[in-house]
Coordinates of C-alpha atoms in Angstrom, one line a residue:
X1 CA 0.0 0.0 0.0
X2 CA 2.8 2.4 0.9
X3 CA 4.4 1.8 -2.5
X4 CA 1.2 2.7 -4.3
X5 CA 0.8 6.0 -2.4
X6 CA 4.5 6.7 -2.9
X7 CA 4.0 6.3 -6.7
X8 CA 1.0 8.6 -6.6
X9 CA 2.8 11.3 -4.7
X10 CA 5.8 11.1 -6.9
X11 CA 3.6 11.7 -10.0
X12 CA 2.4 14.8 -8.3
X13 CA 5.7 16.3 -7.1
X14 CA 4.7 19.7 -8.3
X15 CA 1.7 19.5 -6.1
X16 CA 3.7 18.5 -3.1
X17 CA 5.4 21.9 -2.9
X18 CA 2.0 23.5 -2.3
X19 CA 1.2 20.8 0.2
X20 CA 4.3 21.7 2.1
X21 CA 3.2 25.3 2.2
X22 CA -0.2 24.3 3.5
X23 CA 1.6 22.1 6.1
X24 CA 3.6 25.1 7.3
X25 CA 0.4 27.1 7.8
X26 CA -1.1 24.4 10.0
X27 CA 1.8 23.9 12.5
X28 CA 0.5 23.5 16.1
X29 CA -2.9 22.0 15.3
X30 CA -3.5 18.5 16.7
X31 CA -4.5 15.8 14.3
X32 CA -7.5 15.0 16.4
X33 CA -9.3 18.1 14.9
X34 CA -9.4 16.3 11.5
X35 CA -11.5 13.5 12.9
X36 CA -14.5 15.7 13.4
X37 CA -15.1 16.0 9.6
X38 CA -15.3 13.4 6.8
X39 CA -12.2 15.1 5.3
X40 CA -10.3 14.6 8.5
X41 CA -11.2 11.0 8.6
X42 CA -10.1 10.6 5.0
X43 CA -6.8 12.2 5.8
X44 CA -6.3 10.0 8.9
X45 CA -7.0 6.9 6.9
X46 CA -4.6 7.8 4.2
X47 CA -2.0 8.6 6.7
X48 CA -2.4 5.2 8.3
X49 CA -1.6 3.7 4.9
X50 CA 1.6 5.6 4.5
X51 CA 3.4 5.5 7.9
X52 CA 6.7 4.9 6.3
X53 CA 6.6 8.1 4.2
X54 CA 7.1 10.7 6.9
X55 CA 7.4 13.7 4.6
X56 CA 4.3 12.9 2.6
X57 CA 2.5 12.2 5.9
X58 CA 3.3 15.7 7.1
X59 CA 2.2 17.1 3.7
X60 CA -1.1 15.2 3.9
X61 CA -1.6 16.3 7.5
X62 CA -1.0 19.9 6.6
X63 CA -3.4 19.6 3.7
X64 CA -6.1 18.2 5.8
X65 CA -5.7 20.6 8.7
X66 CA -5.6 23.8 6.6
X67 CA -8.5 22.9 4.4
X68 CA -10.6 21.6 7.2
X69 CA -10.0 24.7 9.3
X70 CA -10.9 27.0 6.4
X71 CA -14.0 25.2 5.3
X72 CA -15.4 25.1 8.8
X73 CA -15.4 28.9 8.8
X74 CA -18.7 30.6 8.2
X75 CA -19.6 30.5 4.5
X76 CA -22.7 30.0 2.3
X77 CA -21.3 26.8 0.8
X78 CA -19.4 24.0 2.4
X79 CA -18.1 20.8 1.0
X80 CA -19.8 17.6 2.3
X81 CA -16.3 16.5 3.4
X82 CA -16.2 19.5 5.8
X83 CA -19.5 19.0 7.7
X84 CA -19.0 18.5 11.4
X85 CA -19.8 15.0 12.6
X86 CA -21.1 13.8 15.9
X87 CA -19.2 11.3 17.9
X88 CA -21.5 8.5 16.7
X89 CA -21.2 9.6 13.1
X90 CA -17.4 9.6 13.5
X91 CA -17.4 6.2 15.0
X92 CA -19.7 4.8 12.3
X93 CA -17.7 6.2 9.4
X94 CA -14.5 4.8 10.9
X95 CA -16.0 1.4 11.4
X96 CA -17.6 1.3 7.9
X97 CA -14.7 2.9 6.1
X98 CA -13.2 -0.3 4.7
X99 CA -16.7 -1.5 3.5
X100 CA -17.4 1.7 1.7
X101 CA -14.0 2.3 0.2
X102 CA -11.9 -0.6 -1.0
X103 CA -8.3 -0.4 -2.1
X104 CA -9.3 0.4 -5.7
X105 CA -11.3 3.4 -4.6
X106 CA -8.4 4.7 -2.5
X107 CA -5.9 4.2 -5.3
X108 CA -8.1 6.1 -7.7
X109 CA -8.0 9.1 -5.5
X110 CA -5.8 12.0 -6.5
X111 CA -5.3 15.7 -5.5
X112 CA -6.3 18.4 -7.9
X113 CA -5.5 22.1 -7.6
X114 CA -8.8 24.2 -7.8
X115 CA -8.3 27.2 -10.1
X116 CA -10.5 29.5 -8.0
X117 CA -9.7 28.9 -4.3
X118 CA -6.2 27.4 -5.2
X119 CA -6.7 24.6 -2.6
X120 CA -6.0 21.0 -3.1
X121 CA -9.1 19.0 -3.5
X122 CA -9.9 15.3 -3.9
X123 CA -10.6 13.9 -7.3
X124 CA -11.7 10.3 -7.8
X125 CA -11.5 8.6 -11.2
X126 CA -14.4 6.3 -10.5
X127 CA -16.5 7.9 -7.7
X128 CA -18.2 5.6 -5.3
X129 CA -22.0 6.0 -5.8
X130 CA -22.6 5.6 -2.1
X131 CA -20.4 8.6 -1.3
X132 CA -20.2 10.6 -4.5
X133 CA -18.8 13.8 -3.1
X134 CA -15.5 12.3 -2.1
X135 CA -14.9 13.4 -5.6
X136 CA -14.8 17.2 -5.2
X137 CA -14.7 17.7 -9.0
X138 CA -17.8 15.8 -9.7
X139 CA -18.9 15.3 -13.3
X140 CA -22.3 16.7 -12.4
X141 CA -20.7 20.1 -12.0
X142 CA -20.8 20.9 -15.7
X143 CA -18.7 23.9 -16.8
X144 CA -19.2 25.6 -20.2
X145 CA -17.9 23.6 -23.1
X146 CA -15.4 26.3 -23.7
X147 CA -13.9 26.3 -20.2
X148 CA -11.0 24.0 -19.3
X149 CA -10.5 25.2 -15.7
X150 CA -10.8 22.8 -12.7
X151 CA -13.3 24.2 -10.2
X152 CA -14.1 22.4 -7.0
X153 CA -17.6 21.8 -5.6
X154 CA -17.3 24.6 -3.0
X155 CA -16.2 27.2 -5.5
X156 CA -18.6 26.0 -8.1
X157 CA -21.7 26.2 -5.9
X158 CA -20.4 29.4 -4.2
X159 CA -20.3 31.1 -7.6
X160 CA -23.8 29.7 -8.5
X161 CA -25.3 30.9 -5.2
X162 CA -23.8 34.4 -5.6
X163 CA -25.0 34.6 -9.2
X164 CA -28.5 33.5 -8.3
X165 CA -28.6 36.0 -5.5
X166 CA -27.7 38.7 -8.0
X167 CA -30.4 37.7 -10.5
X168 CA -32.8 40.4 -9.4
X169 CA -30.3 42.8 -11.0
X170 CA -28.9 40.7 -13.8
X171 CA -31.8 38.7 -15.2
X172 CA -32.9 41.5 -17.5
X173 CA -29.8 40.7 -19.6
X174 CA -30.9 37.1 -20.3
X175 CA -32.5 36.3 -23.6
X176 CA -34.0 33.0 -24.4
X177 CA -36.0 30.6 -22.2
X178 CA -33.4 29.7 -19.6
X179 CA -31.6 31.5 -16.9
X180 CA -27.9 31.7 -17.6
X181 CA -25.2 32.0 -14.9
X182 CA -21.6 33.1 -15.4
X183 CA -19.0 30.3 -15.5
X184 CA -17.7 29.7 -11.9
X185 CA -14.1 29.9 -13.0
X186 CA -14.4 33.7 -13.2
X187 CA -12.0 33.8 -16.0
X188 CA -14.0 33.0 -19.2
X189 CA -17.0 34.4 -20.8
X190 CA -19.0 31.2 -20.8
X191 CA -22.3 30.6 -19.1
X192 CA -23.9 27.6 -17.4
X193 CA -27.6 26.6 -17.2
X194 CA -29.4 24.0 -15.1
X195 CA -31.6 21.7 -17.1
X196 CA -34.1 21.5 -14.3
X197 CA -34.5 23.0 -10.8
X198 CA -34.3 19.4 -9.3
X199 CA -30.6 19.2 -10.1
X200 CA -29.9 22.6 -8.6
X201 CA -31.9 21.7 -5.5
X202 CA -29.9 18.5 -5.0
X203 CA -26.6 20.3 -5.3
X204 CA -27.7 23.0 -2.8
X205 CA -28.8 20.3 -0.3
X206 CA -25.6 18.2 -0.6
X207 CA -23.4 21.3 -0.1
X208 CA -25.2 22.5 3.0
X209 CA -26.0 25.9 1.4
X210 CA -27.5 28.4 3.8
X211 CA -30.9 29.8 2.9
X212 CA -31.2 27.2 0.1
X213 CA -35.0 27.8 0.0
X214 CA -34.5 31.5 -0.7
X215 CA -31.9 30.8 -3.4
X216 CA -34.3 28.4 -5.1
X217 CA -37.1 31.0 -4.9
X218 CA -35.0 33.6 -6.6
X219 CA -34.0 31.1 -9.3
X220 CA -37.6 30.0 -9.9
X221 CA -38.8 33.6 -10.1
X222 CA -36.0 34.6 -12.5
X223 CA -36.7 31.5 -14.6
X224 CA -40.4 32.4 -14.9
X225 CA -39.7 36.1 -15.7
X226 CA -37.2 35.1 -18.4
X227 CA -39.7 32.6 -20.0
X228 CA -42.4 35.3 -19.9
X229 CA -40.2 37.8 -21.8
X230 CA -39.3 35.1 -24.3
X231 CA -43.0 35.0 -25.4
X232 CA -42.9 38.6 -26.6
X233 CA -42.7 39.2 -30.3
X234 CA -40.7 41.1 -31.3
X235 CA -38.1 40.5 -28.6
X236 CA -37.1 43.6 -26.6
X237 CA -33.6 44.9 -27.5
X238 CA -30.8 44.9 -24.9
X239 CA -31.2 48.7 -24.6
X240 CA -35.0 48.4 -24.1
X241 CA -34.3 45.8 -21.4
X242 CA -32.0 48.2 -19.6
X243 CA -34.6 50.9 -19.8
X244 CA -37.1 48.5 -18.4
X245 CA -34.7 47.5 -15.6
X246 CA -34.3 51.1 -14.4
X247 CA -38.0 51.9 -14.8
X248 CA -39.0 48.9 -12.7
X249 CA -36.4 49.9 -10.0
X250 CA -37.8 53.4 -10.1
X251 CA -41.4 52.4 -9.7
X252 CA -40.6 49.8 -7.0
X253 CA -38.5 52.3 -5.0
X254 CA -41.4 54.8 -5.1
X255 CA -43.8 52.2 -3.8
X256 CA -45.9 52.1 -7.0
X257 CA -44.9 48.6 -8.0
X258 CA -44.5 45.3 -6.1
X259 CA -40.9 43.9 -6.2
X260 CA -40.5 41.4 -9.0
X261 CA -38.8 39.0 -6.6
X262 CA -41.1 39.7 -3.7
X263 CA -43.7 37.2 -5.0
X264 CA -43.8 33.5 -5.1
X265 CA -43.8 31.9 -8.5
X266 CA -47.3 30.6 -7.8
X267 CA -48.5 34.2 -7.2
X268 CA -47.1 35.2 -10.6
X269 CA -49.0 32.4 -12.3
X270 CA -52.2 33.6 -10.4
X271 CA -51.7 37.1 -11.9
X272 CA -51.7 35.5 -15.3
X273 CA -54.8 33.4 -14.9
X274 CA -57.1 35.6 -12.8
X275 CA -56.9 39.2 -14.0
X276 CA -58.8 42.4 -13.5
X277 CA -60.8 43.6 -16.5
X278 CA -58.7 46.6 -17.7
X279 CA -56.1 47.7 -20.2
X280 CA -53.4 45.8 -18.3
X281 CA -54.9 42.4 -18.8
X282 CA -51.6 40.7 -19.2
X283 CA -48.7 40.1 -16.8
X284 CA -46.3 41.9 -19.1
X285 CA -46.9 44.3 -22.0
X286 CA -44.8 46.2 -24.4
X287 CA -45.1 50.0 -24.2
X288 CA -43.3 52.6 -26.2
X289 CA -41.0 55.0 -24.2
X290 CA -39.3 58.0 -25.8
X291 CA -35.6 58.1 -25.4
X292 CA -33.3 60.9 -26.2
X293 CA -32.7 59.8 -29.8
X294 CA -35.0 56.8 -30.3
X295 CA -38.2 55.1 -29.2
X296 CA -37.8 52.0 -27.1
X297 CA -40.3 49.1 -27.0
X298 CA -40.1 48.4 -23.3
X299 CA -41.6 45.4 -21.4
X300 CA -43.5 46.5 -18.3
X301 CA -45.0 44.0 -15.7
X302 CA -48.2 46.0 -15.5
X303 CA -49.9 43.4 -13.3
X304 CA -47.4 44.2 -10.5
X305 CA -48.5 47.9 -10.2
X306 CA -50.0 48.3 -6.8
X307 CA -53.8 48.4 -6.8
X308 CA -56.6 49.6 -4.5
X309 CA -58.2 46.8 -2.4
X310 CA -61.7 47.8 -3.6
X311 CA -62.7 48.0 -7.2
X312 CA -64.6 50.8 -9.0
X313 CA -67.4 49.8 -11.4
X314 CA -67.0 51.1 -15.0
X315 CA -70.1 53.1 -16.0
X316 CA -70.0 51.5 -19.5
X317 CA -69.1 47.9 -19.1
X318 CA -70.0 47.7 -15.4
X319 CA -66.9 45.5 -14.8
X320 CA -65.1 46.0 -11.5
X321 CA -61.8 47.8 -12.2
X322 CA -59.0 47.9 -9.6
X323 CA -57.4 51.3 -10.0
X324 CA -53.8 52.2 -8.9
X325 CA -53.4 53.2 -5.3
X326 CA -54.3 56.8 -4.6
X327 CA -50.7 57.6 -3.5
X328 CA -49.5 56.6 -6.9
X329 CA -52.1 58.6 -8.9
X330 CA -51.3 61.8 -7.0
X331 CA -47.6 61.7 -8.0
X332 CA -47.8 59.6 -11.1
X333 CA -46.9 62.2 -13.7
X334 CA -44.0 63.5 -11.6
X335 CA -42.6 60.0 -10.9
X336 CA -42.8 58.9 -14.5
X337 CA -41.6 62.3 -15.9
X338 CA -38.2 61.0 -16.8
X339 CA -39.6 58.3 -19.0
X340 CA -41.2 60.1 -22.0
X341 CA -44.2 59.0 -24.1
X342 CA -47.9 58.4 -23.9
X343 CA -47.4 55.1 -22.1
X344 CA -47.8 56.7 -18.7
X345 CA -51.4 57.6 -19.5
X346 CA -52.4 54.6 -21.5
X347 CA -51.2 52.2 -18.9
X348 CA -53.6 53.5 -16.3
X349 CA -56.9 51.6 -15.9
X350 CA -58.9 54.8 -16.1
X351 CA -58.2 57.6 -18.7
X352 CA -56.9 60.2 -16.2
X353 CA -55.6 62.5 -19.0
X354 CA -59.1 62.9 -20.3
X355 CA -60.3 63.8 -16.8
X356 CA -57.9 66.8 -16.7
X357 CA -60.2 68.7 -19.3
X358 CA -63.6 67.5 -18.0
X359 CA -65.3 68.9 -15.0
X360 CA -66.5 65.5 -13.8
X361 CA -65.0 62.3 -12.4
X362 CA -63.9 59.9 -15.0
X363 CA -65.9 56.7 -14.2
X364 CA -65.3 54.7 -17.4
X365 CA -62.3 52.5 -18.0
X366 CA -59.6 53.1 -20.7
X367 CA -60.6 50.0 -22.5
X368 CA -64.2 51.1 -22.9
X369 CA -63.1 54.6 -24.0
X370 CA -61.1 52.9 -26.9
X371 CA -64.2 51.0 -28.0
X372 CA -66.4 54.1 -27.6
X373 CA -64.2 56.3 -29.9
X374 CA -64.2 53.5 -32.5
X375 CA -68.0 53.2 -32.4
X376 CA -68.5 57.0 -32.6
X377 CA -66.2 57.4 -35.5
X378 CA -68.1 54.6 -37.4
X379 CA -71.4 56.3 -36.5
X380 CA -70.5 59.9 -37.6
X381 CA -68.3 59.0 -40.6
X382 CA -65.9 61.2 -42.4
X383 CA -68.0 64.4 -42.1
X384 CA -68.7 63.9 -38.5
X385 CA -65.2 62.9 -37.3
X386 CA -65.0 66.2 -35.4
X387 CA -68.1 65.4 -33.4
X388 CA -66.5 62.8 -31.1
X389 CA -67.3 63.5 -27.5
X390 CA -66.6 62.4 -23.9
X391 CA -68.6 59.2 -23.2
X392 CA -69.6 60.3 -19.7
X393 CA -73.3 60.9 -19.1
X394 CA -74.4 64.5 -19.6
X395 CA -70.9 65.6 -20.8
X396 CA -70.9 66.8 -24.4
X397 CA -67.3 68.1 -24.5
X398 CA -65.8 67.3 -27.8
X399 CA -62.5 65.3 -27.7
X400 CA -59.4 67.1 -28.9
X401 CA -57.1 65.7 -31.5
X402 CA -54.4 64.8 -28.9
X403 CA -57.0 62.9 -26.8
X404 CA -58.2 60.8 -29.7
X405 CA -54.5 60.1 -30.6
X406 CA -53.8 59.1 -27.0
X407 CA -56.8 56.8 -26.3
X408 CA -57.9 55.5 -29.7
X409 CA -56.6 52.2 -31.0
X410 CA -54.0 52.6 -33.7
X411 CA -56.3 51.5 -36.5
X412 CA -59.1 53.8 -35.3
X413 CA -56.8 56.8 -35.0
X414 CA -55.4 56.2 -38.5
X415 CA -59.0 56.3 -39.8
X416 CA -59.8 59.4 -37.8
X417 CA -56.6 61.2 -39.0
X418 CA -57.5 60.3 -42.6
X419 CA -61.0 61.6 -42.2
X420 CA -59.7 64.9 -40.9
X421 CA -57.4 65.2 -43.9
X422 CA -60.2 64.4 -46.3
X423 CA -62.5 67.0 -44.6
X424 CA -59.8 69.6 -45.0
X425 CA -59.2 68.7 -48.6
X426 CA -63.0 68.7 -49.5
X427 CA -63.1 72.4 -48.5
X428 CA -60.4 73.3 -51.1
X429 CA -61.8 74.9 -54.3
X430 CA -59.7 72.5 -56.5
X431 CA -60.9 69.3 -54.7
X432 CA -63.7 67.1 -56.2
X433 CA -65.2 63.8 -55.0
X434 CA -65.6 61.1 -57.6
X435 CA -69.2 60.8 -58.8
X436 CA -69.1 57.2 -59.8
X437 CA -71.3 54.7 -58.0
X438 CA -69.3 52.6 -55.4
X439 CA -66.3 54.9 -55.6
X440 CA -65.5 57.1 -52.6
X441 CA -62.2 58.5 -54.0
X442 CA -61.5 62.2 -54.1
X443 CA -58.6 64.3 -55.5
X444 CA -57.2 67.7 -56.0
X445 CA -57.3 69.0 -59.6
X446 CA -54.6 71.7 -59.8
X447 CA -53.7 73.7 -62.9
X448 CA -56.4 72.0 -64.9
X449 CA -56.6 73.2 -68.6
X450 CA -60.0 71.6 -69.1
X451 CA -63.0 70.9 -67.0
X452 CA -62.9 67.4 -68.4
X453 CA -61.3 65.4 -65.5
X454 CA -61.2 61.7 -64.5
X455 CA -60.9 59.9 -61.2
X456 CA -57.4 58.5 -60.6
X457 CA -58.9 55.6 -58.7
X458 CA -61.6 54.2 -61.1
X459 CA -61.2 56.4 -64.2
X460 CA -64.7 57.9 -64.1
X461 CA -64.9 61.0 -66.3
X462 CA -66.8 64.0 -65.1
X463 CA -67.1 67.8 -65.5
X464 CA -65.1 69.7 -62.9
X465 CA -67.3 72.8 -63.2
X466 CA -70.8 71.2 -63.3
X467 CA -69.9 68.2 -61.1
X468 CA -71.8 65.8 -63.4
X469 CA -70.8 62.9 -65.7
X470 CA -68.8 64.4 -68.5
X471 CA -71.0 65.9 -71.2
X472 CA -69.6 64.2 -74.3
X473 CA -69.3 66.3 -77.5
X474 CA -70.4 69.4 -75.6
X475 CA -68.3 72.2 -74.2
X476 CA -69.3 73.6 -70.8
X477 CA -70.8 76.6 -72.5
X478 CA -72.8 74.4 -74.9
X479 CA -73.9 72.2 -72.0
X480 CA -75.1 75.3 -70.1
X481 CA -77.0 76.5 -73.2
X482 CA -78.6 73.2 -73.8
X483 CA -79.7 72.9 -70.1
X484 CA -81.4 76.3 -70.2
X485 CA -82.9 76.2 -73.7
X486 CA -82.7 73.1 -75.7
X487 CA -82.9 69.9 -73.6
X488 CA -86.4 69.0 -72.4
X489 CA -85.0 65.9 -70.9
X490 CA -82.8 68.0 -68.7
X491 CA -85.6 70.1 -67.5
X492 CA -87.6 66.9 -66.8
X493 CA -84.7 65.4 -64.9
X494 CA -84.1 68.6 -63.0
X495 CA -87.7 68.9 -62.0
X496 CA -87.7 65.2 -60.9
X497 CA -84.5 65.8 -58.9
X498 CA -85.9 68.9 -57.2
X499 CA -89.2 67.0 -56.3
X500 CA -87.7 63.7 -55.1
X501 CA -84.3 64.5 -53.7
X502 CA -82.7 66.7 -51.2
X503 CA -79.1 67.8 -50.8
X504 CA -77.1 66.3 -47.9
X505 CA -76.6 69.2 -45.4
X506 CA -73.0 68.1 -45.0
X507 CA -71.5 67.2 -48.5
X508 CA -74.3 68.5 -50.8
X509 CA -74.9 65.3 -52.7
X510 CA -78.5 64.8 -53.8
X511 CA -80.1 62.1 -51.7
X512 CA -83.3 60.2 -52.5
X513 CA -85.5 58.8 -49.7
X514 CA -86.7 55.3 -49.7
X515 CA -89.6 53.6 -47.9
X516 CA -87.9 53.6 -44.6
X517 CA -88.1 56.0 -41.6
X518 CA -87.3 59.7 -41.7
X519 CA -83.9 59.3 -39.9
X520 CA -81.6 59.6 -42.9
X521 CA -77.9 58.8 -43.3
X522 CA -76.0 60.1 -46.4
X523 CA -74.5 57.1 -48.3
X524 CA -71.4 59.2 -49.2
X525 CA -70.4 61.0 -46.1
X526 CA -72.5 59.1 -43.5
X527 CA -74.0 62.4 -42.1
X528 CA -77.2 61.8 -40.2
X529 CA -80.2 64.1 -40.4
X530 CA -84.0 64.5 -40.4
X531 CA -85.3 64.1 -43.9
X532 CA -88.2 66.5 -43.3
X533 CA -86.2 69.5 -42.1
X534 CA -82.5 68.5 -42.6
X535 CA -81.7 69.1 -38.9
X536 CA -78.6 67.3 -37.6
X537 CA -79.5 64.0 -36.0
X538 CA -76.9 64.4 -33.3
X539 CA -79.0 67.4 -32.0
X540 CA -82.3 65.5 -32.4
X541 CA -81.0 62.4 -30.6
X542 CA -78.0 63.4 -28.4
X543 CA -75.9 60.9 -26.7
X544 CA -78.0 61.1 -23.6
X545 CA -80.5 59.1 -25.5
X546 CA -83.4 61.5 -24.8
X547 CA -85.3 62.7 -27.9
X548 CA -84.9 66.5 -28.4
X549 CA -88.0 67.5 -30.3
X550 CA -87.0 71.2 -30.3
X551 CA -84.0 70.5 -32.4
X552 CA -86.3 70.1 -35.5
X553 CA -86.5 73.3 -37.6
X554 CA -89.6 75.5 -37.7
X555 CA -92.2 74.1 -40.0
X556 CA -91.0 70.5 -39.6
X557 CA -93.8 68.0 -39.0
X558 CA -91.9 66.4 -36.2
X559 CA -91.4 69.6 -34.3
X560 CA -95.1 69.7 -33.4
X561 CA -96.0 66.0 -33.7
X562 CA -95.9 63.5 -30.9
X563 CA -94.3 61.0 -33.3
X564 CA -90.6 60.7 -33.8
X565 CA -88.9 60.4 -37.2
X566 CA -88.1 56.8 -36.5
X567 CA -91.8 56.0 -36.0
X568 CA -92.9 57.2 -39.4
X569 CA -92.1 55.4 -42.7
X570 CA -92.6 56.1 -46.4
X571 CA -91.3 58.4 -49.0
X572 CA -93.5 61.3 -47.7
X573 CA -95.4 62.0 -44.6
X574 CA -99.0 60.9 -45.1
X575 CA -101.5 63.7 -45.7
X576 CA -103.6 62.3 -42.9
X577 CA -100.8 62.9 -40.5
X578 CA -100.3 66.5 -41.7
X579 CA -104.0 67.3 -41.4
X580 CA -104.1 66.0 -37.8
X581 CA -101.5 68.5 -36.7
X582 CA -103.3 71.6 -38.2

């Protein structure tokens, strides 16, 4: 046996110099201290096999003493070989030593220099499955494939624990679905990842890691947050993640947001499955924040914003909405002032920005306001796009352009903006709408040399001056002369048009009434009016829903009748109705 150990030690002569140095540091410590730890027992057993090699015995003694003394100091991670044993455990390990470790196991043992702590650690070529961590360079401690450093169990897990404890600050930099930790060697740029939390849990337990439960909780939370961000499309850029990191820290420090790592993973899952009915119906959403030179698409965990305990019922959808805590609302604009953009208003469950211009409490949610603006725009159409109003009961204040831009959905606002442009164009002297059926195109005809123009969209030819289908083979002067003097069909047509149509009060297009009720909607511009007196329908039937009879013009049948325009049908008001009102 002594010859075998002598051979092993000779092969590691370079390592013996370091052992001598460790031995010098341990002078004066009795060998009995070693026997309180598995490492001490190992050293004692090895010494008993090499009594004839005094120098190497001293080296081993120094190795065991120094390492045992250091590992027994207070630290977050300890090797299983350095755990303190009771008297019974010491006796049991001594008595069963030969059964657990045969000569082949002992001969396969060697000493390896850890590249991090620079201590000599045991490495076993074929670890005994009953006591796997006699091998302090276990194959389960997988370094990055690019790293060739030897890192012992203590340093490996110490690095892992420190990295996990730092995840609340560093997880934002992780892309993909798995938490990545820096290589424990500290010298390369590689990363390590655990395939499952079970492997990490077992390692933490075997190494007697303090607060292992908290370490696992941090790891689980970071893993969940990373996987949530990975579902976003497109993925946030690294700059956007850094902006998000600072924003979340700012909101948390001001008491407006719950700490990301202050919740259990189960609580995060609950927030994703049972959500308040509001604009922030997802755990995380992308919001646009204005930077100095660019706009960042920043992920914000909106469900972690602190809410009131009692909900407020939305006056439109009647759903219970949990508003932000009052302390946050009072200082919201100031706190978020350094992060530019409309996000700070859109993110709120209630449209607070709208309330700054109204004299009433805003009691409808942001989501309902979005739907309301869309419905009003569809109702009023192009010519009534300027008639959008606050949805609150008894509030007729018209919404400003910036309010519609802020609270309308993108598609709705694009339509609204286009309508405004078309309305402005239609007031230009050189603008004409296409007169073809089923074509709503319009265009500017600048510098025209002839009144004969055509639609760029459908090719329909018309007269710019008379706004009729182009009069073929006739100049405009000839067309005027024929209308006045020589075309009986024109007079007949004109008389029929005058008798059976009325011009839309908004766009001027001749409109013919069908057999329906007297509430009319222009097919071109969607303007709504009373067929009898041409009064605006928005005045006759305001948003309050109460019929305003006085909005009809003088002489209108409906101004004095008990019937409403929607209650009478036909191309004309029956004579019997008219006689009954005389």
